[in-house]
Coordinates of C-alpha atoms and ligand atoms in Angstrom, one line a residue:
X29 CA 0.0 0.0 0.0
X30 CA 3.4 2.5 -0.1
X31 CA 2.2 5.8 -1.4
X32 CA -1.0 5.4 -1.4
X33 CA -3.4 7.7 1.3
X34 CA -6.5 7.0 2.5
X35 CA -9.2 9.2 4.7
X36 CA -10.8 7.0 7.5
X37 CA -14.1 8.8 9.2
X38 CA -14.5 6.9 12.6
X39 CA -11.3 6.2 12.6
X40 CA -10.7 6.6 16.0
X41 CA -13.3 4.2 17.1
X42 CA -13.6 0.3 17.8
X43 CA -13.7 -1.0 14.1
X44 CA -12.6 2.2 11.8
X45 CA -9.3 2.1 14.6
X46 CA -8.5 -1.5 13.5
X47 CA -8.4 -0.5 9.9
X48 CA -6.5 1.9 10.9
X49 CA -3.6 0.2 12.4
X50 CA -3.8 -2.1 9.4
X51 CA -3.5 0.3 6.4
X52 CA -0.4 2.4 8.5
X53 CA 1.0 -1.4 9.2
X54 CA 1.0 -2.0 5.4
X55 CA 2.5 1.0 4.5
X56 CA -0.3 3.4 3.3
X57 CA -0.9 6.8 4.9
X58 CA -3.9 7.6 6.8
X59 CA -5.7 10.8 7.5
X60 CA -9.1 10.5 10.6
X61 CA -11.6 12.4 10.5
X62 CA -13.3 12.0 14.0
X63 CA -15.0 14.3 16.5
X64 CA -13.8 11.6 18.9
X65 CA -17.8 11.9 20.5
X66 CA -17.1 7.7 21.1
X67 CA -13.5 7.2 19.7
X68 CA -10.3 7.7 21.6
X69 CA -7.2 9.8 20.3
X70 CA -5.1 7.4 22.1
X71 CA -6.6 4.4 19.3
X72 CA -5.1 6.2 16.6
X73 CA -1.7 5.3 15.7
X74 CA 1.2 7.8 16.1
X75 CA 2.1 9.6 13.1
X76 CA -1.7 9.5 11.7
X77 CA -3.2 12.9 11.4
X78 CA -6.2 13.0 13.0
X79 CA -9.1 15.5 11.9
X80 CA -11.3 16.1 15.0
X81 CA -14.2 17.5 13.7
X82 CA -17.7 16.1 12.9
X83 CA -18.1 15.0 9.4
X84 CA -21.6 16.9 9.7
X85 CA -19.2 19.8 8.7
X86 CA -19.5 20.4 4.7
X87 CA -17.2 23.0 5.0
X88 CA -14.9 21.6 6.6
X89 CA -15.3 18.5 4.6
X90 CA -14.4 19.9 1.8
X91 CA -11.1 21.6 3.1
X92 CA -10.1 18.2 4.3
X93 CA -10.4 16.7 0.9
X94 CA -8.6 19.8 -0.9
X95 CA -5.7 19.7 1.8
X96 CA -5.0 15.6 1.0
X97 CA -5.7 13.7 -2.4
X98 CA -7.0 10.4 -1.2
X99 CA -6.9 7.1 -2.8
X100 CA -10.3 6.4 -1.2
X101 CA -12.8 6.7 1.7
X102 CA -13.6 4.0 4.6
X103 CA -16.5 5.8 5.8
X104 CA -17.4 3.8 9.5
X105 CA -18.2 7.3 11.5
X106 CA -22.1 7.1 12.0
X107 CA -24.6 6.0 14.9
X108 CA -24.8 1.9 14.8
X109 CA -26.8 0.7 17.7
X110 CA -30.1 -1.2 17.6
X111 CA -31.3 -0.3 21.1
X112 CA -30.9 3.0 21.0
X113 CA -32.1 3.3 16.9
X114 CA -35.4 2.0 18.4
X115 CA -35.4 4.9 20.9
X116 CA -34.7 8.1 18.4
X117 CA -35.3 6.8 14.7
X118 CA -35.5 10.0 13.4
X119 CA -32.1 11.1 14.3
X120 CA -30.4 7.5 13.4
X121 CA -32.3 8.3 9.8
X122 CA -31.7 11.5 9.8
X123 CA -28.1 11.8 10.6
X124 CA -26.7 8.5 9.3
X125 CA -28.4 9.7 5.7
X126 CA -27.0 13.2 5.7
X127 CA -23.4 12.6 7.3
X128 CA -22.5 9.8 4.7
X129 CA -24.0 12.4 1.6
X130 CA -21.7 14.6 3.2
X131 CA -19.1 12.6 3.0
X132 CA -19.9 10.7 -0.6
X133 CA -20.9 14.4 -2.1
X134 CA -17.2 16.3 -0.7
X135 CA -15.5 12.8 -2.2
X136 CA -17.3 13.1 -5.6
X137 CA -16.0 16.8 -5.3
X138 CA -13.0 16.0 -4.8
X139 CA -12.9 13.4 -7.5
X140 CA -12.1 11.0 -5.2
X141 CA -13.8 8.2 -6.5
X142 CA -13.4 5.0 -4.5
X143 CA -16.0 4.7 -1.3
X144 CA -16.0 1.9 0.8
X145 CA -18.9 2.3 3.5
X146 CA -19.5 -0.1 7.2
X147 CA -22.6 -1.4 6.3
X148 CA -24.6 -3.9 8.3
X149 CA -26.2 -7.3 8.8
X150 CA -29.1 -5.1 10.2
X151 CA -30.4 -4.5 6.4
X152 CA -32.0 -8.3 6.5
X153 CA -34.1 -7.9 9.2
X154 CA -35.5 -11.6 10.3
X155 CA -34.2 -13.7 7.0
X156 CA -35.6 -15.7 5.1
X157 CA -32.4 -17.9 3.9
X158 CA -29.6 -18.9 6.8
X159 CA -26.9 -18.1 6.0
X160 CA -27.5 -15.1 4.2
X161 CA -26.3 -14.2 1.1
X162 CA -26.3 -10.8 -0.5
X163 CA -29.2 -11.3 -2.7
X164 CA -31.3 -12.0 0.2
X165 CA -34.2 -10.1 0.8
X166 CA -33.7 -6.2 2.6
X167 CA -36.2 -6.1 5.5
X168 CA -34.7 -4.1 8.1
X169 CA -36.4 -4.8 11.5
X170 CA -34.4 -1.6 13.2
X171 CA -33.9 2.1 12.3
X172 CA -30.5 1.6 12.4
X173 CA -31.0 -1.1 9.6
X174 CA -32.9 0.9 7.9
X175 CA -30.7 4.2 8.4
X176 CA -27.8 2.0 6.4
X177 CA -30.1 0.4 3.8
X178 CA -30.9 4.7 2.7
X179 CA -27.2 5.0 2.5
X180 CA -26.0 1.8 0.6
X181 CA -29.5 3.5 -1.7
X182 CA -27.9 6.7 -2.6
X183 CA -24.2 5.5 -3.0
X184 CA -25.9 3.4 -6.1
X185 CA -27.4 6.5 -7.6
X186 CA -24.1 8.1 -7.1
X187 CA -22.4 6.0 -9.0
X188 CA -24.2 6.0 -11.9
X189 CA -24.6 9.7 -12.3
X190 CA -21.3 10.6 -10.9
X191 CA -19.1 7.4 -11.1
X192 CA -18.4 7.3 -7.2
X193 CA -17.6 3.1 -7.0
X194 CA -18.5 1.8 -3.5
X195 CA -18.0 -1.1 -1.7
X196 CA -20.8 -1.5 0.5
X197 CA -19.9 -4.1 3.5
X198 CA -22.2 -5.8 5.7
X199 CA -20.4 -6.4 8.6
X200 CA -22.3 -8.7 10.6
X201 CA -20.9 -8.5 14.8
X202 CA -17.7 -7.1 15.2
X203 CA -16.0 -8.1 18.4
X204 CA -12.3 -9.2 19.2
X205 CA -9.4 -7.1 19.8
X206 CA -6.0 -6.2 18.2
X207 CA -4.0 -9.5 19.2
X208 CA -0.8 -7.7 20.4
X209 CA -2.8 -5.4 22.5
X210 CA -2.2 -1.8 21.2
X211 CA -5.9 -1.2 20.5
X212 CA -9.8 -2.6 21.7
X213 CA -13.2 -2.0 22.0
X214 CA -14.1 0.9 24.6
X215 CA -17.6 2.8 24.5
X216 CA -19.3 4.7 26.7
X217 CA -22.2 3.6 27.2
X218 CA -21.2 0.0 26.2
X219 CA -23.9 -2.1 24.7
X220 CA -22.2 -4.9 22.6
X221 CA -22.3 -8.3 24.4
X222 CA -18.7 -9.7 24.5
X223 CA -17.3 -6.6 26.0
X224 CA -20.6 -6.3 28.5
X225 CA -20.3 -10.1 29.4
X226 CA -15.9 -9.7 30.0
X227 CA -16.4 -6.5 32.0
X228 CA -19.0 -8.8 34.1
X229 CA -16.4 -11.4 34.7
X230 CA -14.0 -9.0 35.5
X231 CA -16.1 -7.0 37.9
X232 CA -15.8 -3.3 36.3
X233 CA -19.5 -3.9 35.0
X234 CA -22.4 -5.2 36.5
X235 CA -24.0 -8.8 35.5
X236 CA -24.9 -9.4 32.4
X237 CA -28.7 -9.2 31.1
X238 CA -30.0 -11.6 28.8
X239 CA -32.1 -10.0 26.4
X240 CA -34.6 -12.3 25.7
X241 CA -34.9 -16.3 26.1
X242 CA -38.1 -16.9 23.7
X243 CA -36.8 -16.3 20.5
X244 CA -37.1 -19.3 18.0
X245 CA -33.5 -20.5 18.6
X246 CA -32.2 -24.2 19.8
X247 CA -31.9 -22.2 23.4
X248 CA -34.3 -19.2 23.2
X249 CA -31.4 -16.5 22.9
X250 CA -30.5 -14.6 20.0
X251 CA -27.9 -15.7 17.4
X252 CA -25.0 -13.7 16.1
X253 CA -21.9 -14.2 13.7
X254 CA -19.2 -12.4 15.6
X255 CA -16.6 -11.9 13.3
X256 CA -12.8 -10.3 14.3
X257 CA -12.4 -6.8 14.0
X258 CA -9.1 -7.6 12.0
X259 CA -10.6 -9.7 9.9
X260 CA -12.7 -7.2 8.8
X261 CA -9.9 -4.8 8.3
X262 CA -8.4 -7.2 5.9
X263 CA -11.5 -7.8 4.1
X264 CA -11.8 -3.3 3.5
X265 CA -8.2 -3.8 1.8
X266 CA -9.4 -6.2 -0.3
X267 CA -12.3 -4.9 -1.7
X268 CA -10.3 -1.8 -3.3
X269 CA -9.0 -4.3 -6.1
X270 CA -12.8 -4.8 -7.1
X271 CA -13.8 -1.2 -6.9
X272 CA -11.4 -0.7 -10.2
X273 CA -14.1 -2.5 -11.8
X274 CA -17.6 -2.0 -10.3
X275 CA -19.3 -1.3 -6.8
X276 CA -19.8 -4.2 -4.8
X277 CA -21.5 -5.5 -2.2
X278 CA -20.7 -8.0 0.6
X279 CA -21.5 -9.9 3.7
X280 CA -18.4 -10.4 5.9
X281 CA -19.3 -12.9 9.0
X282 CA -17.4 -16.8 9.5
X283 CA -20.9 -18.2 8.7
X284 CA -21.3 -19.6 12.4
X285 CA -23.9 -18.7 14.3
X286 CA -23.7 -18.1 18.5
X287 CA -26.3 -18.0 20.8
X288 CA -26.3 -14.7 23.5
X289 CA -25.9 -18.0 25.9
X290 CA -23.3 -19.8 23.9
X291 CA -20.7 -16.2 23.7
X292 CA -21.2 -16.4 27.7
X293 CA -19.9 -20.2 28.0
X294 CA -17.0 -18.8 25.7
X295 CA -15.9 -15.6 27.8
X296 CA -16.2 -18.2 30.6
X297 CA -14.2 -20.9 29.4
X298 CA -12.0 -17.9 28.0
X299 CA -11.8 -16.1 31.0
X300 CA -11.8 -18.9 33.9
X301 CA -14.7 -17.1 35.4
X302 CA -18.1 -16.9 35.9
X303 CA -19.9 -14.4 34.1
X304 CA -22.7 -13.2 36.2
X305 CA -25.7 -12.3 34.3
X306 CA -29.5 -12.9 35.0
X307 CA -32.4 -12.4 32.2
X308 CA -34.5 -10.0 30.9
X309 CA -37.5 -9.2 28.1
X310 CA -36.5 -8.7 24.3
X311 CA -34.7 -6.0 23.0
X312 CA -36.8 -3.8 20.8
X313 CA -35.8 -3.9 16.9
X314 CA -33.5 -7.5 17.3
X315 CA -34.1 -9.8 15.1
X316 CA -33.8 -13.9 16.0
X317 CA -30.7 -15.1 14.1
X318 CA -28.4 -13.5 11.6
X319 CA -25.4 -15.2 10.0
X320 CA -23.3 -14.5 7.1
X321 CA -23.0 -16.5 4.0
X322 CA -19.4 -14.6 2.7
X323 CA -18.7 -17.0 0.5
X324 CA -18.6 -13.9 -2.6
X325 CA -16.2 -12.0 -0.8
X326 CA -14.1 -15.0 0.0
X327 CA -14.3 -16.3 -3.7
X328 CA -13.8 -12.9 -5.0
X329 CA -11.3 -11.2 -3.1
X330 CA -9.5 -14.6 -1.4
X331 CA -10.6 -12.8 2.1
X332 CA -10.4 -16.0 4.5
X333 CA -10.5 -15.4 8.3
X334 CA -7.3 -15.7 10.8
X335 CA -10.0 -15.7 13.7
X336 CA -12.8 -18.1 13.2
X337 CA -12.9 -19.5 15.9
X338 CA -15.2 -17.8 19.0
X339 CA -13.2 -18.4 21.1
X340 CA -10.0 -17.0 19.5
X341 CA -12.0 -13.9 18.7
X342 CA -12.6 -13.7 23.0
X343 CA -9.3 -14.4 23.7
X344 CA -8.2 -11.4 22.1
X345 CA -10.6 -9.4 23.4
X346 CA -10.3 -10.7 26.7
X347 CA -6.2 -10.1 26.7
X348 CA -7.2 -6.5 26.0
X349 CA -10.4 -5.7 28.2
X350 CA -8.1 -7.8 31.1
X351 CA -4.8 -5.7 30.8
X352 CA -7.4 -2.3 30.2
X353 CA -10.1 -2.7 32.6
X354 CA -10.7 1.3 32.3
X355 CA -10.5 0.8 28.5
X356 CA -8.5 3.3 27.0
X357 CA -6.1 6.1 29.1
X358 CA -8.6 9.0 28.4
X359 CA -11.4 7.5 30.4
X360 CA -9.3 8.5 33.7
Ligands
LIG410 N1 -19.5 -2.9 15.8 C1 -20.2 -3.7 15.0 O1 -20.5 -4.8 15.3 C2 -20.7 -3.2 13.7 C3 -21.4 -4.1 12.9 C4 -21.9 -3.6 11.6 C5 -21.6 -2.4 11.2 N2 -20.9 -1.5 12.0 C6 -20.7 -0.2 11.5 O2 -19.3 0.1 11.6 C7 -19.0 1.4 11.9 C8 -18.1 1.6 13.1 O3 -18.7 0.9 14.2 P1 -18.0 0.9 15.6 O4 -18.5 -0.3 16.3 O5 -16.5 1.0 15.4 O6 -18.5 2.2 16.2 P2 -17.7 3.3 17.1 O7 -18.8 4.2 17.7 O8 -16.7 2.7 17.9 O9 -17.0 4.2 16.0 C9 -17.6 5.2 15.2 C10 -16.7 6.4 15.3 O10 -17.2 7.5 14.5 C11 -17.1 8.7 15.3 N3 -18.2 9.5 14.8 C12 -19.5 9.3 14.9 N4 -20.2 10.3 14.4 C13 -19.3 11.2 13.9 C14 -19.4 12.4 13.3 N5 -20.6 13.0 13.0 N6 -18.3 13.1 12.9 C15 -17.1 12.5 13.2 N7 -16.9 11.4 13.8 C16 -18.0 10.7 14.2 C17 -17.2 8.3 16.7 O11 -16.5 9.2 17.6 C18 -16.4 6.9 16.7 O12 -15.1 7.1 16.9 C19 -20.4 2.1 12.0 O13 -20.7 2.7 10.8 C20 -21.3 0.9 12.3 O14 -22.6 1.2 11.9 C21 -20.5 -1.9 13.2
LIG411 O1 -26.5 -6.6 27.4 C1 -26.8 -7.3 26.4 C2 -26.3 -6.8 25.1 C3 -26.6 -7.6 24.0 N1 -27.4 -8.7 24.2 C4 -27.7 -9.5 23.0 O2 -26.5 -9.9 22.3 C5 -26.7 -9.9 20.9 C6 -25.7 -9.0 20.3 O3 -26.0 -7.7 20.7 P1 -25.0 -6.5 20.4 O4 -23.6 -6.8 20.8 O5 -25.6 -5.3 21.0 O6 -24.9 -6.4 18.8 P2 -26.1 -6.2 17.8 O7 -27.3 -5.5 18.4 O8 -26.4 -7.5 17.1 O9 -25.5 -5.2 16.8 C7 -24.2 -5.2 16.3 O10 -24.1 -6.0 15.2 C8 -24.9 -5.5 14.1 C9 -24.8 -6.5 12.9 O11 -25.4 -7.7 13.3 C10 -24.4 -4.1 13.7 O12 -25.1 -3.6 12.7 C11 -24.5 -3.2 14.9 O13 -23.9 -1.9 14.6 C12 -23.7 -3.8 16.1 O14 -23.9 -3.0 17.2 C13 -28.1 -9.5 20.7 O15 -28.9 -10.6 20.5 C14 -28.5 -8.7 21.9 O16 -29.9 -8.8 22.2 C15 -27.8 -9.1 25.4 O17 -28.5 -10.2 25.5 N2 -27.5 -8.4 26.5

């Protein structure tokens, strides 16, 4: 990747941080736009420049994309959780519609032609075919799903009137953590299950609820494909050979499904402790069970994960959460 530069938006969070660390390991430079209101200036490598302003800012947009010509855009800086989508849908619609535009509209500017947006497993709502490939039906059951599914819209139109390519990826549940332990997962509020269910083990969060035990699973709890946050890093690298011939679209999970039940046995067996945790109604907006089929990106691009395994994703992300109980230095 020598010479080439690259603007990340979100790059100082969980998953856009990863990429990161990736892109600046391979050689490429990087440039984060972030207003840092969940990301952490301590996740973004030294020697990065990092941006800290909102990408709602056209203006300022703009001056970012006339001060650096960029290769392309990883665009992950947006609002991405279900709960609280199902709380304030019109500001998750709202805001994740207009700050991408902003962001696609200053690139097409720019003439920077090469997108890549975090897109989500949310867009399939309760599916119809497990696992799911990308032709699969678009029934988002959140407003979050739905915020994405406007975006991953308007990127098509863009390309045809204005040639902007994009790779739009549906990530399906990021977890894990950089392996040598430079960078994890730390948000505030935290709502994503494997660091909830570790920070119960460890004692720096309270047990663990169980959002629901009646869904139509073998054990009544909801069914994810976590999938390493390097992993997917590796798989945003990839996808920039395509983009030379078309926009593309992909699902990006291991194709294993694990019950909310199943990731607590894990960060116990992981961990050597209990994971306190009791249970509670559904979650508004979740659907039952969603796993990936990836089997275009993998035949496409050769992606193939190095963390497959659930428990190997934990590990990592127990090594970190373990040695950073108070996540990252800025938290006090
Ligand atoms: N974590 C997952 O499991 C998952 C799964 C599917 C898709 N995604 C998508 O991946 C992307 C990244 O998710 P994440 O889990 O790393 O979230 P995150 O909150 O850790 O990272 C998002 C980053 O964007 C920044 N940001 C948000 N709004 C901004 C704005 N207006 N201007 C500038 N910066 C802003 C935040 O400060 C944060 O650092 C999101 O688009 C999300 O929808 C995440
Ligand atoms: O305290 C908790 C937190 C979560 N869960 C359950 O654990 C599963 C995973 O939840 P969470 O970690 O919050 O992830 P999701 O809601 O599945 O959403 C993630 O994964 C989606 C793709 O599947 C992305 O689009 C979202 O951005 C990302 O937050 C779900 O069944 C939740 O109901 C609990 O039971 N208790």
């Amino acid at each position: 990747m020598d010479g080439r530069r690259f603007l990340v938006t979100g790059g100082a969070g969980y998953v856009g941080s990863h990429l990161v660390l990736t892109l600046v390991e391979r050689g490429a430079e990087v440039v984060v736009m972030d207003d840092l209101r969940q990301g952490h200036r301590g996740a973004v490598p030294p020697g990065v420049e990092l941006v800290q302003d909102s990408i709602a800012d056209r203006r300022r947009l703009a001056e970012v994309f006339a001060a650096w010509k960029f290769d392309a855009v990883f665009h992950f800086a947006a609002l991405s959780l279900v709960g609280e989508s199902m709380r304030d849908p019109l500001r998750y619609c709202s805001e994740n519609l207009s700050n991408s535009l902003a962001v696609a509209d200053a690139a097409v500017k720019a003439g920077c032609l090469r997108f890549v947006l975090s897109s989500t497993a949310a867009l399939f709502g309760n599916p119809k075919v497990v696992p799911i490939p990308e032709e699969a039906e678009l029934a988002p059951t959140n407003a979050y799903g739905d915020s994405k599914l406007m975006v991953e819209k308007a990127l098509g139109w863009a390309d045809q009137v204005h040639g902007l390519r994009s790779a739009c990826l549906r990530y399906f549940n990021a977890a894990g953590a950089d392996p040598q332990g430079r960078i994890g997962e730390d948000h505030e509020p935290e709502t994503h299950l494997v660091p909830l269910a570790i920070g119960a083990a460890l004692g720096t969060r309270p047990p663990l609820t169980v959002f629901g035990t009646d869904y139509p699973t073998p054990d009544g709890t909801c069914i994810r494909d976590y999938v390493h946050v390097l992993d997917l890093a590796d798989a945003h690298i990839r996808v920039l050979d395509r983009l030379e011939q078309a926009s593309v679209r992909y699902n990006i999970g291991n194709g294993t499904g694990y019950s909310v039940k199943q990731v607590i046995e894990a960060v116990e067996r992981i961990s050597g402790r209990p994971v306190p945790h009791g249970f509670g109604p559904r979650r508004a907006g979740d659907p039952a069970m969603l796993v990936a089929s990836s089997a275009r990106l993998r035949q496409e691009t050769g992606w193939a994960p190095r963390f497959a395994a659930l428990d190997d994703i934990v590990r990592t992300a127990w090594d970190w959460h373990s040695r950073h109980p108070k996540g990252y230095d800025d938290r006090g």
